Short mmCIF file of C-alpha atoms and ligand atoms in Angstrom, two decimals:
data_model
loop_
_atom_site.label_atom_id
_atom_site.label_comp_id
_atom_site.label_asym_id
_atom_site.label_seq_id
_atom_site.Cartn_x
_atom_site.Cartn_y
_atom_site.Cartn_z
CA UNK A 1 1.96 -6.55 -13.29
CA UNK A 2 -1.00 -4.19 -12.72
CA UNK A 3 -2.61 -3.91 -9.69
CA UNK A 4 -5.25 -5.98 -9.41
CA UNK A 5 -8.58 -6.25 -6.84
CA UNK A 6 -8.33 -8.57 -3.99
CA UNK A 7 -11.35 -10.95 -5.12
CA UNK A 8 -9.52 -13.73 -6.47
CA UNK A 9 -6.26 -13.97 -4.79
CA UNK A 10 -8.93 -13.73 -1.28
CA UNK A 11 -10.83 -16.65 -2.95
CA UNK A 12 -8.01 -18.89 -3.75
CA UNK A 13 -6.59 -18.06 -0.14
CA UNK A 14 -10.35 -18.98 0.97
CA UNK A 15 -10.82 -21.98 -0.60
CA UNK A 16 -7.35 -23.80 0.54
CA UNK A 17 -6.93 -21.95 3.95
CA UNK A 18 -4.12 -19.69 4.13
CA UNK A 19 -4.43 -15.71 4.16
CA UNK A 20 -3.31 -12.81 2.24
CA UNK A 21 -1.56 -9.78 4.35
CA UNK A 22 -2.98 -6.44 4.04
CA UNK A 23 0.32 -4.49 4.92
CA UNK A 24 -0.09 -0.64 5.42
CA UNK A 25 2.39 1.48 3.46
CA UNK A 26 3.39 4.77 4.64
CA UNK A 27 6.03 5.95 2.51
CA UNK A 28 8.90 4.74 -0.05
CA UNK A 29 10.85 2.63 2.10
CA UNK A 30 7.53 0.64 3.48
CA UNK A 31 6.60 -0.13 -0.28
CA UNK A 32 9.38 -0.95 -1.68
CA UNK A 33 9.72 -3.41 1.53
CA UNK A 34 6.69 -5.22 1.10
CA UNK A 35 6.70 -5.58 -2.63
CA UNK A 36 10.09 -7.05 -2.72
CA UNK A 37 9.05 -9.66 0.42
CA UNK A 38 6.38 -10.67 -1.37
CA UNK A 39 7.85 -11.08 -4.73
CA UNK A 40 10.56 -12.79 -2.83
CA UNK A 41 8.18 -15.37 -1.07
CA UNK A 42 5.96 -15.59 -4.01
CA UNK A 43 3.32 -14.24 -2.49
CA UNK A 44 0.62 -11.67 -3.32
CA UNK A 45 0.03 -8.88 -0.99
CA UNK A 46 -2.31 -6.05 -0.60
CA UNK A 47 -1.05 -2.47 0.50
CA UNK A 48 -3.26 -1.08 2.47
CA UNK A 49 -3.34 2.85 2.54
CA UNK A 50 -5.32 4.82 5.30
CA UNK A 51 -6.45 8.53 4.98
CA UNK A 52 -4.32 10.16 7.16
CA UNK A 53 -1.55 8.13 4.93
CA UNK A 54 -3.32 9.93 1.80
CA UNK A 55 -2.68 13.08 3.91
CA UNK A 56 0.77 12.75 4.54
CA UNK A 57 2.56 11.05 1.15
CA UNK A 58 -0.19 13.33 -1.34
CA UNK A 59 -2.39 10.81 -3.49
CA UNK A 60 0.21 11.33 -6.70
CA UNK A 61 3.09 10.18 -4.58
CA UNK A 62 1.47 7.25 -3.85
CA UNK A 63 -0.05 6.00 -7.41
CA UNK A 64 4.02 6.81 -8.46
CA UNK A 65 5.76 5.09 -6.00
CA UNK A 66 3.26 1.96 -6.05
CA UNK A 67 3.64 1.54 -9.34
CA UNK A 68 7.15 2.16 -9.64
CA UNK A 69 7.38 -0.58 -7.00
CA UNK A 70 4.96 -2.95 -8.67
CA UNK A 71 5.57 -2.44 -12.11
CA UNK A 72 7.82 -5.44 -12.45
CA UNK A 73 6.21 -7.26 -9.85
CA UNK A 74 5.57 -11.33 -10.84
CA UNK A 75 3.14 -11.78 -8.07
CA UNK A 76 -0.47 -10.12 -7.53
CA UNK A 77 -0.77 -7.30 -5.57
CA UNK A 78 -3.34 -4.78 -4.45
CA UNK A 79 -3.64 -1.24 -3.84
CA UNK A 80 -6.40 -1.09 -1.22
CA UNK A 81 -7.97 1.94 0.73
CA UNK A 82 -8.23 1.27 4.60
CA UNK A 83 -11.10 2.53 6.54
CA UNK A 84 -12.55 4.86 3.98
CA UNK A 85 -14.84 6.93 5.63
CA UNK A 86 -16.70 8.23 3.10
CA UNK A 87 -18.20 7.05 -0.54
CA UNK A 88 -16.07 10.62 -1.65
CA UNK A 89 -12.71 9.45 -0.55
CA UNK A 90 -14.02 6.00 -2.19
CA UNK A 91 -13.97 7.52 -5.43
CA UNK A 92 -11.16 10.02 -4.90
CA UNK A 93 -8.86 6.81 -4.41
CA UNK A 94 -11.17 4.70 -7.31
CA UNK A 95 -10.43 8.08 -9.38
CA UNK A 96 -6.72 7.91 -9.04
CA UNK A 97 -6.01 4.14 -9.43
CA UNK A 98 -6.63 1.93 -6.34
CA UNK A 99 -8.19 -1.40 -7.16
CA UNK A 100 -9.93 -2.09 -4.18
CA UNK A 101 -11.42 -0.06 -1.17
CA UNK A 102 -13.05 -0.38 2.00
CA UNK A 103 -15.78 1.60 2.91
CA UNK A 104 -16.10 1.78 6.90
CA UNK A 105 -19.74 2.20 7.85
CA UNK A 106 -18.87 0.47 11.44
CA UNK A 107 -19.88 3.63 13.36
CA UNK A 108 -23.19 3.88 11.54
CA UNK A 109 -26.00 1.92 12.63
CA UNK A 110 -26.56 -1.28 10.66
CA UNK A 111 -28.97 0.14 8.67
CA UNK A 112 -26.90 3.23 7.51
CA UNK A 113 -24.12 0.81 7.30
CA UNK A 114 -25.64 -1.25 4.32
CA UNK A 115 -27.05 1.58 2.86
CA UNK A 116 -23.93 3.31 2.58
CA UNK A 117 -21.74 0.15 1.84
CA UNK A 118 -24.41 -1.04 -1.10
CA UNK A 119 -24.11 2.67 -2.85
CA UNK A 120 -19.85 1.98 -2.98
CA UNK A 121 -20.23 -1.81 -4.48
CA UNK A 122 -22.22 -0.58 -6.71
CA UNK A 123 -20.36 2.26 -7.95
CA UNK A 124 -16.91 0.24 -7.27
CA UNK A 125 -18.03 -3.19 -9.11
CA UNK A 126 -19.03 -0.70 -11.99
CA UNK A 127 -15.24 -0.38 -12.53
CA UNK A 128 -13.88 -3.99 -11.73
CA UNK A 129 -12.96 -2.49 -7.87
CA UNK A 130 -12.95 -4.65 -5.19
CA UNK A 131 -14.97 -3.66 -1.65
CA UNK A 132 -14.31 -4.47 1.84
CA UNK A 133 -16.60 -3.57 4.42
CA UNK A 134 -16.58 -3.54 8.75
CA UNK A 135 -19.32 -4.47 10.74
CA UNK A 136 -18.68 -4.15 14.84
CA UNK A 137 -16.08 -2.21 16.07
CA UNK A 138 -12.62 -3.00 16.41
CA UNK A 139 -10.71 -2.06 19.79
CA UNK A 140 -7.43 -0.40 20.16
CA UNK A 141 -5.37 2.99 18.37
CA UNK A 142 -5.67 3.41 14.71
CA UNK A 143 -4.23 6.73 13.81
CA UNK A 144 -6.28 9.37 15.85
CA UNK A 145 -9.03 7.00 16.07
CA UNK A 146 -9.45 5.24 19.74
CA UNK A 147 -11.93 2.76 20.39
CA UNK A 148 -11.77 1.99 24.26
CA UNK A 149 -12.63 -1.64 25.43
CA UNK A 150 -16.21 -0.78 26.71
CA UNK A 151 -17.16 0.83 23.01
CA UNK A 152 -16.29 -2.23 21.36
CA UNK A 153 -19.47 -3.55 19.53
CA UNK A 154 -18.73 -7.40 18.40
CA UNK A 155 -21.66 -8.64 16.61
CA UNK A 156 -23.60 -11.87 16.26
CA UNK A 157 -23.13 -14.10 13.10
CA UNK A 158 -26.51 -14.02 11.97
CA UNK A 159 -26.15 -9.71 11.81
CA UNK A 160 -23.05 -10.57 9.84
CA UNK A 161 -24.35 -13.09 7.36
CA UNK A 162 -27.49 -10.67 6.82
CA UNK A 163 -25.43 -7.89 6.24
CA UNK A 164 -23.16 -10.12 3.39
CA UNK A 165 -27.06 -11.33 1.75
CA UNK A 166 -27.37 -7.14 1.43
CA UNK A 167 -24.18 -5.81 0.51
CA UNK A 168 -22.35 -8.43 -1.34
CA UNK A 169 -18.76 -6.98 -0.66
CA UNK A 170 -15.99 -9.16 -2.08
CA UNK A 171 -14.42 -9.20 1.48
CA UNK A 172 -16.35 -8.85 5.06
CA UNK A 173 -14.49 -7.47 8.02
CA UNK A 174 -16.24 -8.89 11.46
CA UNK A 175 -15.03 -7.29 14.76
CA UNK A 176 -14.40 -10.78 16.53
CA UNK A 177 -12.41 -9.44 19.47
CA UNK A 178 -9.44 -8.05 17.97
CA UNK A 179 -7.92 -4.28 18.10
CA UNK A 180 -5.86 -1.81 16.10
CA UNK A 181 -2.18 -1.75 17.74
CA UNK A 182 -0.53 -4.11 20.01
CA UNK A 183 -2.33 -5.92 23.14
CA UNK A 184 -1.86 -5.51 27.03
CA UNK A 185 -3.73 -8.92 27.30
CA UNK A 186 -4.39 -11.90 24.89
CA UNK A 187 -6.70 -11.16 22.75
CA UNK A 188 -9.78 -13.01 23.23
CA UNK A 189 -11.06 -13.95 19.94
CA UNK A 190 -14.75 -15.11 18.98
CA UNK A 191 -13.68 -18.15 16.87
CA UNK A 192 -17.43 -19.64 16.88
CA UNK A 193 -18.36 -16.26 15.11
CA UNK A 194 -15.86 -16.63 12.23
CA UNK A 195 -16.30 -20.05 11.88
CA UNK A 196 -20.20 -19.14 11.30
CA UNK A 197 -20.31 -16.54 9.24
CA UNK A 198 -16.84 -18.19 7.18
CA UNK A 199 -19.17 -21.11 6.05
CA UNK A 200 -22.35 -19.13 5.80
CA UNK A 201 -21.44 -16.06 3.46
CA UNK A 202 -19.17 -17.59 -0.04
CA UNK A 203 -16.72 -14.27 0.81
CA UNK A 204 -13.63 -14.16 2.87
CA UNK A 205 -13.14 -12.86 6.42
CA UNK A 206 -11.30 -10.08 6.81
CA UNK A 207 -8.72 -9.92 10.14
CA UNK A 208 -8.54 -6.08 11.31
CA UNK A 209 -5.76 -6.13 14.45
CA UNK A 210 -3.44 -8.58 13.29
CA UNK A 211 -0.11 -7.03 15.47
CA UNK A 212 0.26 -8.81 18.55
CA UNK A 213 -2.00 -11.59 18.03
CA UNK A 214 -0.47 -14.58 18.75
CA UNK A 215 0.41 -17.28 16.04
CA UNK A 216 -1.82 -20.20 17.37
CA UNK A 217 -4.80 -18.02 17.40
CA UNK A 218 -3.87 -16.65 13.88
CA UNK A 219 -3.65 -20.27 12.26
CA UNK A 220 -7.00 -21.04 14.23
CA UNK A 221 -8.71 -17.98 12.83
CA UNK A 222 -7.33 -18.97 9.12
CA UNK A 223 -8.64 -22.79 9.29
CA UNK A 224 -11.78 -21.16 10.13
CA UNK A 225 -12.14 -18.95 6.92
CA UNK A 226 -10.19 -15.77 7.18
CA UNK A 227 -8.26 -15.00 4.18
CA UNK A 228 -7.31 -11.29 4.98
CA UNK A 229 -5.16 -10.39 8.12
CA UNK A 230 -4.16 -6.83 8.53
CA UNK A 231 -1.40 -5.88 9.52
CA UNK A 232 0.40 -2.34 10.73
CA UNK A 233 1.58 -2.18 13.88
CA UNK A 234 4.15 -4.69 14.26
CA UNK A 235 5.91 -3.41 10.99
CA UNK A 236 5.80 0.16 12.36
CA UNK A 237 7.43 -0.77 15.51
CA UNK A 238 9.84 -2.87 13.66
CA UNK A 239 10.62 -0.26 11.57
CA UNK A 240 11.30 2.56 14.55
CA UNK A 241 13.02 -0.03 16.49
CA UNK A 242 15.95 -0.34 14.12
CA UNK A 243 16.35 3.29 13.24
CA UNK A 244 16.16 3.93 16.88
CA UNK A 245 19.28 1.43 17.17
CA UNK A 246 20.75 3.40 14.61
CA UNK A 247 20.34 6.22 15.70
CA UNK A 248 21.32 6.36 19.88
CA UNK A 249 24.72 4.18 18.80
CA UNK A 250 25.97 6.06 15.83
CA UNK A 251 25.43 9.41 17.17
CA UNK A 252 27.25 10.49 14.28
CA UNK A 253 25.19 9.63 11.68
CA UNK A 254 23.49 12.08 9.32
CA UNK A 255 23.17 10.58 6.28
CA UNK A 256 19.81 9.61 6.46
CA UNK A 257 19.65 6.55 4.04
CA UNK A 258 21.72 5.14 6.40
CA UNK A 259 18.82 4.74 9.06
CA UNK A 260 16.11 4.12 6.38
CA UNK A 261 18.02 1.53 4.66
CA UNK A 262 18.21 -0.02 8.25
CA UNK A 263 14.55 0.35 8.91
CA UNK A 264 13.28 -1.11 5.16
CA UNK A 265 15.44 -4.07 6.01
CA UNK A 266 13.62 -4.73 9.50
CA UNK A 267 9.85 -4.05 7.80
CA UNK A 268 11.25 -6.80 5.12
CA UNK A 269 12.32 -9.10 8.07
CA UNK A 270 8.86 -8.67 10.22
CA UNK A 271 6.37 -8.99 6.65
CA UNK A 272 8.13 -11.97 5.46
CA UNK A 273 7.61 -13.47 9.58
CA UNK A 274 3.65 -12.87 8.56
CA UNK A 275 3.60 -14.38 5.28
CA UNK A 276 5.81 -17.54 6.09
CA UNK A 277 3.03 -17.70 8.98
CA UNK A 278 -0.59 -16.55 7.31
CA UNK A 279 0.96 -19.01 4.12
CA UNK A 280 1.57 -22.37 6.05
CA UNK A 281 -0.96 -23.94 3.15
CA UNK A 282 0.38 -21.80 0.02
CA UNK A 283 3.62 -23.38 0.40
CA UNK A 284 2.17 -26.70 -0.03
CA UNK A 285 0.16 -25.61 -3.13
CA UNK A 286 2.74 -24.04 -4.76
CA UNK A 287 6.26 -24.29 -4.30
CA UNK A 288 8.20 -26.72 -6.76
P1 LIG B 301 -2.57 -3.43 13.58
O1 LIG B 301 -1.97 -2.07 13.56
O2 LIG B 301 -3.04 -3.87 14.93
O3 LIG B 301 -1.70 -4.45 12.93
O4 LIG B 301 -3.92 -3.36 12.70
C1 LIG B 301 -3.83 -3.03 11.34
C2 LIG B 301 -5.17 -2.90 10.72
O5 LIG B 301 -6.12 -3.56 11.08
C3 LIG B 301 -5.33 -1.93 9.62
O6 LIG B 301 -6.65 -1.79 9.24
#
């Protein structure tokens, strides 16, 4: 199956309240983990790739190895960008294949913000790409990025609906009180704002933070209208946590597929956790 943009899987999770993971993919073994889960689970996914990924697998390596791991997939997935920063890496990743992208104007002011994310629907609806786009600021470690708990800017729902009526992105990311990486304290989430802005604008909510966040809130936050939950961390640790088993009890080891073999399994373990969880209300719909 080709990849395909995340408007209509993020509608039909909308409309009968369950949500699609956005998983970030680093490498091989992280692809080839999530694709399988999902296919496994029948479940669409979206693989979520962040600059500093682009940096570090080269933009070829990661058209190949998505298709080669999608290719003979039977259930919908997306190649998304994650907090692009610019309308140039927009159309670098547009350019080399990705069918949906998010354009993060969330440092801008709101002004600059829509002005910026209007230009990429524009030119990313021009070629049947999906758009995601941030308004707020989302706590936490992303990368190199860190957003301390005093910078976080969480806006009101009427900024967020107004800045849906301007842009029109398939997919609106909200900061409600969540942050990149895992918590020190519960996170304290501004359900009244998603529930707003869920029944106001006809788009899905997007979920930025979605490691550590505990599973009540996260079935709250769906029933309310989010349809996208990102998630990194968790499957990072996951994955570091087994090779690090590997690794300090088999001192011997240097074959390395031996480790990465151990770490894919654990990413598979932890995404299908997050898809039996986000997909409470698929099941129902469709399993036989
Ligand atoms: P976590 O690393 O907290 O899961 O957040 C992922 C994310 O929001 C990617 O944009």
């Amino acid at each position: 199956m080709t990849l395909v943009p995340v408007t209509e899987m993020l509608q039909k999770a909308k409309k009968n309240k369950y949500a699609v993971p956005q998983f970030n993919i680093i490498n091989m073994e992280f692809t080839q983990a999530i694709v399988e889960v999902a296919n496994e689970e029948n479940y669409p996914v979206i693989l979520g790739v962040g600059e500093p990924t682009i940096q570090y697998m080269g933009m070829d390596y990661i058209i190949s190895i998505v298709n080669a791991a999608t290719k003979n997939s039977l259930v919908p997935i997306a190649l998304h960008l994650d907090h692009g920063s610019s309308f140039e890496v927009v159309m670098k990743c547009i350019r080399a294949g990705f069918s949906s992208v998010m354009i993060d104007g969330s440092s801008l002011s709101l002004e600059e913000n829509i002005i910026l994310t209007k230009k990429v629907v524009e030119a990313a609806h021009s070629v049947g790409v999906s758009v995601e786009a941030e308004l707020g600021t989302i706590g936490g470690t992303e990368d190199d990025i860190t957003v301390k708990e005093e910078d976080v800017i969480l806006p009101n729902a009427e900024e967020a609906i107004e800045f849906w009526k301007q842009t029109r992105v398939d997919a609106l990311a909200v900061a409600v009180g969540t942050a990149h990486g895992m918590y020190k304290k519960k996170p304290n989430i501004q359900f009244d704002v998603i529930s707003e802005v869920a029944q106001a604008v006809p788009v899905p909510l997007v979920l930025h933070g979605g490691s550590g966040v505990p599973d009540d809130d996260i079935t709250r936050a769906i029933s309310l209208g989010v349809s996208k939950i990102n998630v990194n961390t968790e499957n990072q640790v996951a994955f570091t946590e087994a090779v690090r088993a590997v690794l300090s009890t088999q001192s011997e080891i240097s074959d390395s597929r031996i480790f990465l073999r151990t770490g894919r399994a654990a990413v598979k373990v932890m995404a299908r956790s997050k898809i039996q969880l986000f997909g409470a209300n698929y099941k129902v719909l469709h399993h036989h």
